[in-house]
């Protein structure tokens, strides 16, 4: 590095255009803040609720196999939105390392694994729905892959299977083309190359394909599930790579996936077909001559999208595993060995499971399941070997849980959970076992629409009690019996609709009081010390208070209040120590702060504030001065629509970190604190659907803070166990130029300026530099200079656009640059770029007229066929109405009527609402105004 030429080129500062993940466009100027480096501690790792592992955007298919040659199964997912395959190398115990992405054709939908080059190393074949090609990526045998080579297929290839169709001992490909109602056969040459396609007719809109000898002549045949003709087509092979005309057999409604195997024990292959239109799996028993008997149907979960066959019970009889997209489950149907199956048993997965693979990923000899979901994750369900699977660490609650609190309500020294359930008007108590697991919920009645719960001893008997806010001007008190049970509620009046409650002694008499955020006021209810409370006293005139936190921010020993308000502010009310408060002082936050937490994140002994900003996808940090005043906010990125924030030391380094529940991205973001009030870049972990509240505490008894997350739409609470630390890379500030990439301009380079934070550039190994996980730097263009003229040297390197562009899709991407030093330490940094594609229009939606007057229409333009959901939410993030929930829509324009009514037909109040469109081609969100 010391011999590199020096340049004084300057890169001007710029405004970044940040597109929020769900389509809201926000133009902001941002400055890149260096993350402190050189920490001796590691980044915390959480065991995700159902062992989920991140992929790139839009995973559609998963394959299991040992691509690294270490004897441990690895995962490969095809990611339609990011046009990549993600490779996750297995650790041999059912866990996997971070993904590495490789470019494919446009919108890959299915991946198959096998040795197509004849070198003994697994290769990949990927069907690309958006470019009518199949991409071949040859494996290097160490878990890495070369650049893709594309071969033409039919129109909209959806699924791919690999097998020796020509009988020459070389793997061939069968690719199902939904747009041309054909299956393309590409014969392999045995060296990783393939001949031109030969097409064969199928039924209407073919889905998945299976290869096997169903006719008993030793020649591979094909079975194809046809979505729109409700049939499975069987094409008998001639043994030379050609096939006869199809013969169709009836299935259930809208068959999408087919698996082949001998389920009847007669030595003849049978078929299992998943029918997403009838919520069944059809079994067609083979006659051994290529023909099949009539179907027999078995119930599955809602919208079965994929079926796999294998012996999960260890009795030598094939069983079935079915991924159910709409019920977010996998159904296990145990085979009886005679072609019949038992009743399904369901296991939870991540959101919208659509494809699954079966294999032993944990190394215990028992089949496990890998399931790709709609939340950019792959879920792992470890098999017990008896047909059952380890349930995900998720526990049932009441209807639409909106808040979770943690504390020992049973007096056994083990943390328990209290969950407020908005629509079932209950609070659920889940008693902890002390090992990170919980018993079944016990429900207690509350007031209408409980939104917030707090735990504390308000009766003075040493037993924790509950305070729960209700929807109609009340807060409910449930006195605890000390054994995990509670008495009946007693209600106390507040003002407007109470959103949040905090417990503490604000009057200085040693008796706990209540502070409730209620509409545009704060209600104070002074406690009598016996579990009863006096009348409320109101403070403040805010703009829709949403959350409240209590603590001494002024240093006078009296509890103060911090209240998040919808008007993009946090109000601070200083306590007088007698139960009264001074006038509010407002401080700016991000857009629509939804949750506030208090803690000393800067390490100076003075409480600071953290606020989750629902509409700006940020958390605001306001450092306290110790006298009740606060400095200007500094914002950090979170997941989409953050609804709750908690503060605690999850990394074990003595510095406070943040945990943020992100409602629309179904994740919790962990932001590690540097101990000076600044934070690193978020790391996301999967949760249930629409996480709305997060609490922190040691539920497993190992001394490490764990997380409990209330999931509003899946009626569950997710437990994420803190499983320790992993080594942390050194930090660098990265500036990418240009920051707008046009996929149609054929530019040769993307330039990166890398400025280290706390380490020496001279130790950098140029050969290890990678952009977006797989694109190497072109070392001959490397220069050392000071492009931003800040006095700190930086390294300029260039990356090939030809290698990068296949990894990109329209939208905003955070591209990471990684590298290593000669000492073996790694470093990383990232910057955002906006990607535009003049040749492919993205998913879009438009409401007209807007505001509604009094009704209107929502027009959506889908880019690829597939399932589509359209939902309307209010400003609190609550589901108001589901406008559309279609299992399959073609690409094109679709118009929906909107008349300003909710899901029960009620007239919606005037105000702002937002819609969310989820499709196979992406997600978009926008605004709707209703005026009367």
CSV table of C-alpha atoms in Angstrom, one decimal, residues 715-869:
chain,number,residue,atom,x,y,z
A,715,UNK,CA,-51.0,-12.8,17.6
A,716,UNK,CA,-47.8,-14.0,19.0
A,717,UNK,CA,-44.8,-12.9,21.1
A,718,UNK,CA,-41.4,-13.8,19.7
A,719,UNK,CA,-38.5,-14.6,21.9
A,720,UNK,CA,-35.0,-13.9,20.6
A,721,UNK,CA,-32.3,-15.4,22.8
A,722,UNK,CA,-29.0,-13.6,23.0
A,723,UNK,CA,-26.5,-16.3,22.1
A,724,UNK,CA,-23.3,-14.3,22.6
A,725,UNK,CA,-21.0,-12.4,20.4
A,726,UNK,CA,-19.2,-12.6,17.1
A,727,UNK,CA,-16.1,-10.7,16.1
A,728,UNK,CA,-16.7,-7.2,14.8
A,729,UNK,CA,-15.1,-5.7,11.7
A,730,UNK,CA,-13.2,-2.5,11.9
A,731,UNK,CA,-15.2,0.5,10.6
A,732,UNK,CA,-14.6,2.6,7.5
A,733,UNK,CA,-16.5,5.5,6.0
A,734,UNK,CA,-17.4,4.7,2.4
A,735,UNK,CA,-18.4,7.2,-0.3
A,736,UNK,CA,-19.7,5.7,-3.5
A,737,UNK,CA,-19.6,7.7,-6.8
A,738,UNK,CA,-21.9,8.0,-8.6
A,739,UNK,CA,-24.7,7.7,-6.0
A,740,UNK,CA,-27.3,7.1,-8.8
A,741,UNK,CA,-26.8,4.1,-11.0
A,742,UNK,CA,-28.6,3.9,-14.3
A,743,UNK,CA,-28.7,0.2,-15.4
A,744,UNK,CA,-29.1,1.3,-19.0
A,745,UNK,CA,-26.0,3.6,-19.2
A,746,UNK,CA,-23.4,0.8,-19.6
A,747,UNK,CA,-20.9,2.8,-17.4
A,748,UNK,CA,-17.7,0.8,-16.8
A,749,UNK,CA,-17.0,1.6,-13.1
A,750,UNK,CA,-18.4,2.5,-9.7
A,751,UNK,CA,-15.8,4.3,-7.6
A,752,UNK,CA,-15.5,3.9,-3.9
A,753,UNK,CA,-13.6,6.2,-1.5
A,754,UNK,CA,-12.7,4.3,1.7
A,755,UNK,CA,-11.6,6.3,4.7
A,756,UNK,CA,-10.6,4.1,7.7
A,757,UNK,CA,-11.8,4.9,11.2
A,758,UNK,CA,-8.9,4.1,13.6
A,759,UNK,CA,-6.7,1.8,11.5
A,760,UNK,CA,-3.9,2.3,9.0
A,761,UNK,CA,-4.6,2.1,5.3
A,762,UNK,CA,-1.1,0.8,4.7
A,763,UNK,CA,-2.2,-2.6,6.1
A,764,UNK,CA,-5.0,-3.1,3.6
A,765,UNK,CA,-4.9,-6.1,1.3
A,766,UNK,CA,-6.3,-4.9,-2.1
A,767,UNK,CA,-7.0,-8.5,-3.2
A,768,UNK,CA,-9.6,-8.9,-0.4
A,769,UNK,CA,-11.7,-5.9,-1.3
A,770,UNK,CA,-15.3,-6.8,-2.3
A,771,UNK,CA,-18.3,-4.7,-3.1
A,772,UNK,CA,-21.8,-6.2,-2.4
A,773,UNK,CA,-20.2,-9.4,-1.2
A,774,UNK,CA,-18.8,-10.7,-4.5
A,775,UNK,CA,-17.5,-7.9,-6.8
A,776,UNK,CA,-13.7,-7.5,-6.5
A,777,UNK,CA,-11.8,-4.2,-6.7
A,778,UNK,CA,-9.7,-3.5,-9.8
A,779,UNK,CA,-6.4,-2.9,-8.1
A,780,UNK,CA,-4.6,-1.1,-10.9
A,781,UNK,CA,-6.8,2.0,-10.4
A,782,UNK,CA,-6.1,2.2,-6.6
A,783,UNK,CA,-5.0,5.7,-5.4
A,784,UNK,CA,-4.4,7.1,-1.9
A,785,UNK,CA,-5.5,10.7,-1.4
A,786,UNK,CA,-7.9,13.0,0.5
A,787,UNK,CA,-10.9,13.3,-1.8
A,788,UNK,CA,-13.1,15.1,0.8
A,789,UNK,CA,-10.2,17.4,2.0
A,790,UNK,CA,-10.8,16.5,5.7
A,791,UNK,CA,-7.1,15.8,6.4
A,792,UNK,CA,-7.6,12.0,6.7
A,793,UNK,CA,-6.2,9.8,3.9
A,794,UNK,CA,-8.6,7.6,2.0
A,795,UNK,CA,-8.3,4.9,-0.6
A,796,UNK,CA,-9.9,5.2,-4.0
A,797,UNK,CA,-10.7,2.0,-5.8
A,798,UNK,CA,-13.0,1.0,-8.7
A,799,UNK,CA,-15.4,-1.8,-9.1
A,800,UNK,CA,-16.7,-3.2,-12.4
A,801,UNK,CA,-20.3,-2.2,-13.3
A,802,UNK,CA,-20.5,-5.3,-15.5
A,803,UNK,CA,-20.1,-7.5,-12.4
A,804,UNK,CA,-22.1,-5.2,-10.1
A,805,UNK,CA,-25.2,-4.4,-12.2
A,806,UNK,CA,-26.7,-8.0,-12.2
A,807,UNK,CA,-26.8,-7.7,-8.4
A,808,UNK,CA,-29.0,-4.5,-8.5
A,809,UNK,CA,-32.7,-3.8,-8.9
A,810,UNK,CA,-34.4,-0.5,-9.1
A,811,UNK,CA,-34.7,1.3,-5.7
A,812,UNK,CA,-32.2,2.3,-3.0
A,813,UNK,CA,-29.5,-0.1,-2.0
A,814,UNK,CA,-27.0,0.1,0.8
A,815,UNK,CA,-23.8,-1.4,-0.8
A,816,UNK,CA,-21.2,-2.6,1.6
A,817,UNK,CA,-17.4,-2.7,0.9
A,818,UNK,CA,-15.4,-5.3,2.9
A,819,UNK,CA,-11.7,-6.1,3.1
A,820,UNK,CA,-9.0,-7.5,5.3
A,821,UNK,CA,-5.7,-6.2,6.8
A,822,UNK,CA,-2.4,-8.0,6.7
A,823,UNK,CA,-3.0,-8.8,10.4
A,824,UNK,CA,-6.1,-10.8,9.4
A,825,UNK,CA,-8.6,-8.2,10.9
A,826,UNK,CA,-11.5,-7.3,8.7
A,827,UNK,CA,-13.0,-3.9,7.9
A,828,UNK,CA,-16.3,-2.8,6.3
A,829,UNK,CA,-18.3,0.3,5.4
A,830,UNK,CA,-21.3,1.1,3.3
A,831,UNK,CA,-23.0,3.8,1.4
A,832,UNK,CA,-26.4,4.1,-0.3
A,833,UNK,CA,-27.0,4.3,-4.0
A,834,UNK,CA,-30.2,4.8,-5.9
A,835,UNK,CA,-30.7,2.4,-8.9
A,836,UNK,CA,-32.9,3.2,-11.9
A,837,UNK,CA,-33.7,1.0,-14.8
A,838,UNK,CA,-35.2,2.7,-17.9
A,839,UNK,CA,-36.3,-0.6,-19.4
A,840,UNK,CA,-38.2,-2.1,-16.5
A,841,UNK,CA,-41.0,-0.2,-14.7
A,842,UNK,CA,-41.2,-1.0,-11.0
A,843,UNK,CA,-44.3,-1.9,-9.0
A,844,UNK,CA,-46.4,1.2,-8.7
A,845,UNK,CA,-49.7,2.4,-7.2
A,846,UNK,CA,-51.9,5.5,-7.5
A,847,UNK,CA,-55.0,6.7,-5.7
A,848,UNK,CA,-57.3,9.1,-7.6
A,849,UNK,CA,-58.9,11.3,-6.5
A,850,UNK,CA,-56.8,11.9,-3.4
A,851,UNK,CA,-58.3,13.1,-1.1
A,852,UNK,CA,-61.3,10.8,-1.7
A,853,UNK,CA,-64.4,12.7,-2.7
A,854,UNK,CA,-66.1,10.7,-1.2
A,855,UNK,CA,-64.8,7.6,-3.0
A,856,UNK,CA,-62.0,6.8,-5.5
A,857,UNK,CA,-59.9,4.1,-7.0
A,858,UNK,CA,-56.5,2.5,-6.3
A,859,UNK,CA,-54.7,1.5,-9.5
A,860,UNK,CA,-51.8,-0.9,-9.0
A,861,UNK,CA,-49.4,-2.0,-11.8
A,862,UNK,CA,-47.8,-5.4,-11.0
A,863,UNK,CA,-44.7,-6.3,-12.9
A,864,UNK,CA,-44.8,-10.1,-12.5
A,865,UNK,CA,-47.6,-12.6,-11.9
A,866,UNK,CA,-48.1,-13.8,-8.3
A,867,UNK,CA,-50.0,-13.2,-5.1
A,868,UNK,CA,-51.1,-9.7,-4.3
A,869,UNK,CA,-52.3,-8.2,-1.0
